[in-house]
Short mmCIF file of C-alpha atoms in Angstrom, two decimals:
data_model
loop_
_atom_site.label_atom_id
_atom_site.label_comp_id
_atom_site.label_asym_id
_atom_site.label_seq_id
_atom_site.Cartn_x
_atom_site.Cartn_y
_atom_site.Cartn_z
CA MET P 1 -0.07 0.11 0.08
CA THR P 2 1.11 3.41 -0.81
CA HIS P 3 2.64 4.99 2.47
CA VAL P 4 2.76 8.70 3.64
CA ALA P 5 4.53 9.88 6.61
CA VAL P 6 3.02 12.97 8.42
CA ILE P 7 5.59 14.88 10.52
CA GLY P 8 3.72 16.73 13.49
CA GLY P 9 0.38 15.71 15.05
CA GLY P 10 -1.15 19.26 15.30
CA PRO P 11 -4.32 20.39 13.35
CA ALA P 12 -2.74 20.60 10.09
CA GLY P 13 -0.96 17.36 10.42
CA LEU P 14 -4.10 15.47 11.43
CA ALA P 15 -6.18 17.44 8.79
CA ALA P 16 -3.73 15.96 6.33
CA ALA P 17 -3.60 12.58 7.53
CA GLU P 18 -7.59 12.44 7.57
CA VAL P 19 -8.11 13.32 3.92
CA MET P 20 -5.30 10.94 2.63
CA ALA P 21 -6.61 8.23 4.75
CA GLU P 22 -10.00 8.87 3.23
CA ALA P 23 -8.43 8.32 -0.12
CA GLY P 24 -7.02 4.92 0.88
CA LEU P 25 -3.38 5.71 1.43
CA SER P 26 -1.52 4.20 4.60
CA VAL P 27 -0.87 7.22 6.91
CA THR P 28 1.61 7.30 9.94
CA VAL P 29 1.61 10.38 11.89
CA PHE P 30 4.93 11.08 13.90
CA GLU P 31 4.54 13.36 17.01
CA ALA P 32 7.58 14.51 18.98
CA LYS P 33 5.46 14.91 22.05
CA PRO P 34 3.77 12.24 24.18
CA THR P 35 0.48 13.23 22.91
CA VAL P 36 -0.90 15.08 19.86
CA ALA P 37 -2.51 18.37 19.30
CA ARG P 38 -1.13 19.97 22.55
CA LYS P 39 -1.15 23.52 21.37
CA PHE P 40 -4.83 22.96 19.78
CA LEU P 41 -5.98 21.81 23.16
CA MET P 42 -4.38 24.94 24.79
CA ALA P 43 -6.06 27.09 22.45
CA GLY P 44 -9.45 25.30 23.45
CA LYS P 45 -8.94 26.32 27.15
CA SER P 46 -10.27 29.72 26.49
CA GLY P 47 -12.89 28.47 23.97
CA LEU P 48 -11.85 26.74 20.78
CA ASN P 49 -12.46 29.49 17.96
CA LEU P 50 -12.05 27.15 15.04
CA THR P 51 -13.06 29.77 12.22
CA LYS P 52 -14.87 33.06 11.40
CA ALA P 53 -18.18 32.91 9.78
CA GLU P 54 -17.03 35.13 6.84
CA ASP P 55 -16.60 34.18 3.16
CA VAL P 56 -13.30 33.64 1.72
CA ALA P 57 -13.35 37.07 0.10
CA ALA P 58 -13.61 38.79 3.45
CA MET P 59 -11.11 36.51 4.95
CA LEU P 60 -8.16 36.75 2.69
CA PRO P 61 -7.09 40.43 3.62
CA HIS P 62 -6.32 39.08 6.98
CA TYR P 63 -3.54 36.85 5.61
CA THR P 64 -1.66 40.04 3.99
CA GLU P 65 1.10 39.12 1.68
CA ALA P 66 0.56 35.39 1.94
CA ALA P 67 -3.14 35.73 0.90
CA PRO P 68 -2.47 35.11 -3.06
CA TRP P 69 -0.92 31.53 -2.37
CA LEU P 70 -3.02 30.68 0.43
CA THR P 71 -6.37 31.21 -1.53
CA PRO P 72 -6.66 27.65 -3.26
CA ALA P 73 -6.48 26.06 0.17
CA LEU P 74 -8.74 28.49 1.90
CA ARG P 75 -11.37 28.33 -0.89
CA ALA P 76 -11.38 24.48 -0.72
CA TRP P 77 -11.89 24.34 3.06
CA ASP P 78 -13.53 27.62 4.03
CA ALA P 79 -15.59 28.46 7.19
CA ASP P 80 -18.76 26.50 6.23
CA ALA P 81 -16.66 23.44 5.49
CA ILE P 82 -14.88 23.57 8.73
CA THR P 83 -18.10 24.35 10.58
CA ALA P 84 -19.64 21.15 8.91
CA TRP P 85 -16.62 19.11 9.72
CA GLY P 86 -16.84 19.79 13.39
CA GLU P 87 -20.64 18.87 13.28
CA GLY P 88 -19.67 15.87 11.56
CA LEU P 89 -17.62 14.85 14.57
CA GLY P 90 -20.66 15.24 16.68
CA GLN P 91 -19.80 18.60 18.03
CA GLU P 92 -22.52 21.27 17.88
CA MET P 93 -21.27 24.51 16.62
CA PHE P 94 -22.31 28.21 17.15
CA ALA P 95 -21.28 31.58 15.69
CA GLY P 96 -20.92 34.29 18.12
CA SER P 97 -22.08 38.00 17.78
CA THR P 98 -18.73 38.80 16.14
CA GLY P 99 -19.01 35.84 13.77
CA ARG P 100 -16.61 33.56 15.52
CA VAL P 101 -17.31 29.93 15.24
CA PHE P 102 -16.97 27.66 18.34
CA PRO P 103 -18.23 24.42 19.50
CA THR P 104 -21.16 24.61 21.89
CA ALA P 105 -18.93 22.68 24.58
CA MET P 106 -16.37 25.60 24.29
CA LYS P 107 -13.56 23.00 24.48
CA ALA P 108 -10.97 21.35 22.32
CA SER P 109 -10.86 18.12 23.97
CA PRO P 110 -14.13 16.51 22.96
CA LEU P 111 -13.80 17.39 19.26
CA LEU P 112 -9.84 16.06 19.46
CA ARG P 113 -11.13 12.71 21.01
CA ALA P 114 -13.95 12.41 18.40
CA TRP P 115 -11.34 13.27 15.41
CA LEU P 116 -8.94 10.78 16.93
CA GLN P 117 -11.51 8.16 16.89
CA ARG P 118 -12.28 8.86 12.99
CA LEU P 119 -8.42 8.71 12.19
CA GLU P 120 -8.33 5.49 14.07
CA GLY P 121 -11.10 4.13 12.15
CA LEU P 122 -9.65 5.18 8.89
CA GLY P 123 -6.54 3.28 9.78
CA VAL P 124 -4.16 6.23 10.75
CA THR P 125 -1.41 5.24 12.81
CA ILE P 126 -0.05 7.81 15.31
CA ARG P 127 3.38 7.40 16.83
CA PRO P 128 4.18 9.77 19.65
CA ARG P 129 7.70 10.52 20.95
CA HIS P 130 8.90 10.29 17.63
CA ARG P 131 10.59 13.34 16.68
CA TRP P 132 11.86 14.26 12.93
CA THR P 133 15.68 15.21 12.92
CA GLY P 134 16.51 15.54 9.14
CA TRP P 135 16.70 13.33 6.03
CA ASP P 136 18.67 10.29 4.97
CA GLY P 137 18.39 11.04 1.38
CA SER P 138 14.72 11.67 0.64
CA SER P 139 13.54 9.62 3.51
CA PRO P 140 12.66 11.19 7.05
CA ARG P 141 15.10 10.50 9.72
CA ILE P 142 13.17 10.03 13.16
CA THR P 143 14.51 9.78 16.75
CA GLY P 144 12.33 7.31 18.73
CA PRO P 145 11.43 7.46 22.28
CA ASP P 146 14.58 5.39 23.53
CA GLY P 147 16.90 7.63 21.31
CA GLU P 148 17.00 4.98 18.41
CA THR P 149 17.24 6.54 14.98
CA LEU P 150 14.78 5.20 12.35
CA THR P 151 14.74 5.96 8.58
CA ILE P 152 11.27 6.08 7.31
CA GLU P 153 10.68 4.81 3.69
CA THR P 154 7.82 6.74 2.43
CA ASP P 155 6.08 7.58 -1.02
CA ALA P 156 5.42 11.02 0.18
CA THR P 157 5.68 13.22 3.20
CA ILE P 158 3.85 15.90 4.69
CA LEU P 159 5.53 18.20 6.99
CA ALA P 160 3.40 20.04 9.59
CA CYS P 161 6.00 20.88 12.22
CA GLY P 162 4.48 24.16 13.54
CA GLY P 163 5.96 27.51 14.04
CA ALA P 164 8.31 28.72 16.87
CA SER P 165 6.29 29.74 19.63
CA TRP P 166 5.09 27.66 22.81
CA ALA P 167 8.11 25.28 22.46
CA ARG P 168 6.88 23.22 25.34
CA LEU P 169 3.78 22.04 23.41
CA GLY P 170 6.02 21.02 20.43
CA SER P 171 6.58 24.03 18.18
CA ASP P 172 10.02 25.26 18.73
CA GLY P 173 11.07 25.80 14.98
CA ALA P 174 14.11 23.56 15.06
CA TRP P 175 13.21 21.95 11.90
CA ALA P 176 14.21 25.02 9.93
CA ASP P 177 17.99 23.92 10.40
CA TRP P 178 17.58 20.76 8.64
CA ILE P 179 14.60 21.11 6.24
CA GLY P 180 17.04 21.80 3.36
CA ILE P 181 15.74 25.21 2.02
CA ASN P 182 16.12 28.83 2.98
CA THR P 183 13.44 29.93 5.62
CA ALA P 184 12.13 33.21 6.41
CA PRO P 185 13.37 34.20 9.91
CA PHE P 186 10.79 33.47 12.59
CA ALA P 187 9.08 36.39 14.29
CA ALA P 188 6.45 36.90 17.04
CA SER P 189 2.93 37.27 15.76
CA ASN P 190 -0.35 37.85 18.07
CA ALA P 191 2.09 38.90 20.62
CA ALA P 192 1.76 40.79 24.17
CA LEU P 193 3.80 43.68 24.87
CA SER P 194 5.86 44.24 27.99
CA VAL P 195 5.14 47.28 30.13
CA HIS P 196 6.84 48.45 33.39
CA TRP P 197 3.66 49.74 35.23
CA SER P 198 3.72 52.75 37.80
CA PRO P 199 2.63 51.59 41.11
CA HIS P 200 -0.79 53.55 40.87
CA MET P 201 -1.59 50.97 38.16
CA HIS P 202 -1.09 47.78 40.36
CA LYS P 203 -4.71 47.74 41.64
CA HIS P 204 -5.89 47.55 38.05
CA MET P 205 -3.98 44.50 37.04
CA GLY P 206 -6.05 41.69 35.53
CA GLN P 207 -8.74 44.15 34.37
CA PRO P 208 -10.08 44.17 30.83
CA ILE P 209 -9.55 47.22 28.77
CA LYS P 210 -12.80 47.81 26.76
CA GLY P 211 -14.30 50.32 24.46
CA VAL P 212 -10.87 51.60 23.10
CA GLY P 213 -9.14 51.71 19.90
CA TRP P 214 -5.35 50.53 19.22
CA ARG P 215 -3.03 51.65 16.55
CA ALA P 216 0.26 50.64 15.46
CA GLY P 217 1.42 51.96 11.85
CA PRO P 218 -1.39 50.68 9.44
CA TYR P 219 -2.80 48.17 11.82
CA ARG P 220 -5.77 49.05 13.69
CA SER P 221 -8.07 47.41 16.29
CA ARG P 222 -11.07 48.05 18.57
CA GLY P 223 -10.60 44.83 20.36
CA GLU P 224 -10.21 44.43 24.27
CA ALA P 225 -6.89 43.93 26.05
CA ILE P 226 -5.93 43.16 29.53
CA ALA P 227 -3.61 45.24 31.90
CA SER P 228 -1.51 42.22 33.35
CA TRP P 229 1.66 42.21 35.47
CA ARG P 230 3.53 41.51 32.51
CA GLY P 231 2.23 44.18 30.29
CA LEU P 232 -0.56 44.19 27.70
CA GLU P 233 -2.28 41.23 26.23
CA GLY P 234 -5.42 40.18 24.47
CA GLY P 235 -7.09 40.29 21.15
CA GLY P 236 -6.77 44.15 20.91
CA ILE P 237 -3.15 44.01 21.31
CA TYR P 238 -2.50 40.92 19.24
CA SER P 239 -4.28 42.74 16.21
CA VAL P 240 -1.62 45.36 16.17
CA SER P 241 1.58 43.64 17.56
CA ARG P 242 2.77 43.21 13.88
CA GLY P 243 3.02 47.09 13.64
CA VAL P 244 4.98 47.25 16.96
CA ARG P 245 7.24 44.42 15.64
CA GLU P 246 7.83 46.44 12.51
CA GLY P 247 8.91 49.41 14.61
CA ALA P 248 5.77 51.68 14.62
CA GLU P 249 4.65 53.44 17.80
CA LEU P 250 1.52 52.18 19.55
CA PHE P 251 -1.28 54.67 20.33
CA LEU P 252 -4.34 54.03 22.32
CA ASP P 253 -7.52 56.01 21.90
CA LEU P 254 -9.44 55.98 25.03
CA LEU P 255 -12.48 57.78 23.06
CA PRO P 256 -12.91 55.98 19.88
CA ASP P 257 -16.60 57.00 19.45
CA LEU P 258 -15.95 60.59 19.90
CA SER P 259 -14.16 63.02 17.71
CA VAL P 260 -11.46 65.35 19.01
CA ASP P 261 -13.73 68.42 18.93
CA ASP P 262 -16.43 66.67 20.71
CA ALA P 263 -14.07 65.52 23.59
CA ALA P 264 -12.71 68.95 23.54
CA ARG P 265 -16.06 70.38 24.24
CA ARG P 266 -16.86 68.30 26.91
CA LEU P 267 -13.41 68.94 28.73
CA ALA P 268 -14.26 72.91 28.30
CA ARG P 269 -17.26 72.23 30.73
CA PRO P 270 -16.62 74.09 34.11
CA ARG P 271 -14.52 71.84 36.52
CA GLY P 272 -14.85 73.69 39.88
CA LYS P 273 -13.12 72.09 42.57
CA ALA P 274 -12.99 68.68 40.97
CA SER P 275 -9.73 66.87 40.33
CA PHE P 276 -8.59 66.33 36.79
CA SER P 277 -9.34 62.52 37.23
CA ASN P 278 -12.88 63.23 38.46
CA HIS P 279 -13.43 65.62 35.61
CA LEU P 280 -12.58 63.00 33.11
CA ARG P 281 -14.98 60.64 34.96
CA LYS P 282 -17.87 63.21 35.09
CA VAL P 283 -17.65 64.88 31.65
CA LEU P 284 -16.06 61.87 29.26
CA LYS P 285 -17.51 58.94 31.40
CA LEU P 286 -14.11 57.34 31.52
CA SER P 287 -13.84 54.27 33.79
CA PRO P 288 -11.31 54.07 36.68
CA LEU P 289 -9.03 52.13 34.59
CA LYS P 290 -9.27 54.26 31.65
CA ILE P 291 -8.30 57.09 33.85
CA ALA P 292 -5.50 55.47 35.31
CA LEU P 293 -4.19 54.78 31.76
CA ALA P 294 -4.69 58.31 30.81
CA GLN P 295 -2.70 59.27 33.81
CA GLU P 296 -0.01 56.63 33.25
CA TRP P 297 0.77 57.82 29.48
CA GLY P 298 -0.74 61.19 29.23
CA ARG P 299 1.13 63.40 32.04
CA PRO P 300 2.00 66.16 32.06
CA TRP P 301 -1.24 67.44 30.81
CA PRO P 302 -1.36 70.46 28.32
CA ASP P 303 -3.03 73.70 29.42
CA ASP P 304 -5.72 73.77 26.89
CA THR P 305 -8.63 71.40 26.30
CA LEU P 306 -8.15 70.74 22.48
CA ARG P 307 -4.46 69.51 23.13
CA THR P 308 -5.71 67.39 26.21
CA ALA P 309 -8.56 65.71 23.82
CA ARG P 310 -5.96 65.01 21.14
CA ARG P 311 -3.86 63.28 23.71
CA LEU P 312 -6.67 61.25 25.09
CA LYS P 313 -7.45 60.28 21.57
CA LYS P 314 -3.92 59.38 20.73
CA LEU P 315 -2.16 58.17 23.93
CA ARG P 316 1.39 56.95 23.16
CA VAL P 317 1.78 53.80 24.81
CA ALA P 318 5.25 53.38 26.75
CA HIS P 319 6.18 49.80 26.58
CA THR P 320 9.48 47.71 26.49
CA GLY P 321 8.74 45.94 23.07
CA LEU P 322 6.89 42.44 22.47
CA ARG P 323 7.15 39.67 24.72
CA PRO P 324 9.34 36.96 23.96
CA MET P 325 8.65 34.89 20.85
CA ASP P 326 8.09 31.78 22.67
CA GLU P 327 5.03 33.25 24.49
CA ALA P 328 3.35 34.60 21.26
CA ILE P 329 0.15 33.02 20.18
CA SER P 330 1.72 32.39 16.72
CA THR P 331 4.67 33.20 14.68
CA ALA P 332 5.45 34.61 11.12
CA GLY P 333 8.38 33.17 9.20
CA GLY P 334 9.10 29.68 7.94
CA VAL P 335 8.81 28.18 4.56
CA PRO P 336 7.97 31.01 1.99
CA GLY P 337 5.26 30.51 -0.51
CA ALA P 338 7.81 30.82 -3.51
CA ALA P 339 9.49 27.68 -2.21
CA LEU P 340 5.98 25.82 -2.71
CA ASP P 341 4.08 24.88 -5.97
CA ASP P 342 0.48 25.24 -5.99
CA THR P 343 -0.27 21.87 -4.15
CA LEU P 344 2.17 23.11 -1.05
CA MET P 345 4.79 20.68 -2.18
CA LEU P 346 8.30 21.85 -1.95
CA ARG P 347 9.68 22.83 -5.69
CA SER P 348 13.16 21.53 -4.62
CA THR P 349 12.02 18.22 -2.94
CA PRO P 350 9.28 16.26 -5.01
CA GLY P 351 6.88 14.36 -2.71
CA VAL P 352 7.54 16.59 0.29
CA PHE P 353 4.50 18.89 1.15
CA CYS P 354 4.26 21.51 3.97
CA ALA P 355 1.31 22.64 6.09
CA GLY P 356 0.23 24.64 8.90
CA GLU P 357 2.03 27.24 11.01
CA MET P 358 5.38 26.25 9.52
CA LEU P 359 4.57 28.13 6.38
CA ASP P 360 5.28 31.77 6.14
CA TRP P 361 1.98 33.48 6.75
CA GLU P 362 0.43 35.22 9.76
CA ALA P 363 -3.12 36.30 10.58
CA PRO P 364 -4.92 37.80 13.68
CA THR P 365 -6.69 35.60 16.22
CA GLY P 366 -10.50 35.45 15.67
CA GLY P 367 -10.56 32.06 13.76
CA TYR P 368 -8.17 32.94 10.97
CA LEU P 369 -5.36 30.96 12.51
CA LEU P 370 -7.08 27.53 12.85
CA THR P 371 -8.74 28.13 9.74
CA ALA P 372 -5.49 28.32 7.79
CA CYS P 373 -3.92 25.49 9.68
CA LEU P 374 -7.01 23.13 8.96
CA ALA P 375 -7.14 24.19 5.31
CA THR P 376 -3.44 24.15 4.25
CA GLY P 377 -3.25 20.58 6.02
CA ARG P 378 -6.17 19.30 3.79
CA TRP P 379 -4.83 20.88 0.78
CA ALA P 380 -1.33 19.38 1.37
CA GLY P 381 -3.06 16.10 1.83
CA GLN P 382 -4.89 16.36 -1.16
CA GLY P 383 -1.79 17.34 -3.07
CA ALA P 384 -0.07 14.38 -1.89
CA VAL P 385 -3.20 12.17 -3.16
CA ARG P 386 -2.77 13.66 -6.51
CA TYR P 387 0.86 13.22 -6.45
CA LEU P 388 0.60 9.75 -5.77
CA THR P 389 -2.45 8.74 -8.06
CA PRO P 390 -1.44 7.74 -11.56
#
């Protein structure tokens, strides 16, 4: 029987294994960790956001430069297909008010258990504690659980090795040293920021920052963030972290629904004996956390209301850069699109396909990450089926 090796047991690798096994191929998944899909399970702890209820045309801009070469995979396995797939695994799905699609159980583990049962029924073999360490000619070299070296004879290989964040869950990017092509350097994507807070901010740690706008270079967000002891984290920050990574300053708009002129008119109301903080609370309806952020990054305040309003609308966030890459939700960098043909096969190595986060693309949280991982996994698997079918 035609045999295919899948390197990596994350969502991309499992998706590739599923579509190839359905086509009648013999599939073995080699996973370095003791269990598969560890990052997938971690993502599910806060509610497994599988996809976004959008058509592909609306999704594509979120993949920026990689959109042209990701398009075939995303069109073949879009949000509707992913939702139907999840329901086919016995998991009821729903779309939230923002279009994000979740299992009703809000966990990854029930879906993963059902998925692994399906793969087992299709004859897929999963070998944990087997780490890919390079090539013997065109065959993958695997280090087994006891340190033994195995050379795997395959008719095709799917590489789904992950990016370079959350190394303890299996994505350490080490494969870039032996894949045999020039890869794009890894960089943090959807990353938190480090902030050294003043003591007056300590009582606000752990609180959500809502109803604000963030901007870094061309990237903008109206999402929430959390003021944490480490700094700023959450979807609102992740969406603009690329701009910070590329050197742009980060600005916070505390009044995204007011114009500068409207804010200035409100600030011009008589203040009497009220403190500046109380004046902000009364005339602009700012919460204690927003007032604290204004004081953290806005002082010393200008003398006139117009410049004060401008500052509240464009607070320069003082931070010390992105948190370490290993803490990032995802990474940019990896196998460039130019190194792949339209089936995600390496141009330099026939029969070797790449999928998932090891490809050089990035997208914001909100369903776009798992969508592309699942879609490219299936697309690479389908590419392998076509490659092996006379």
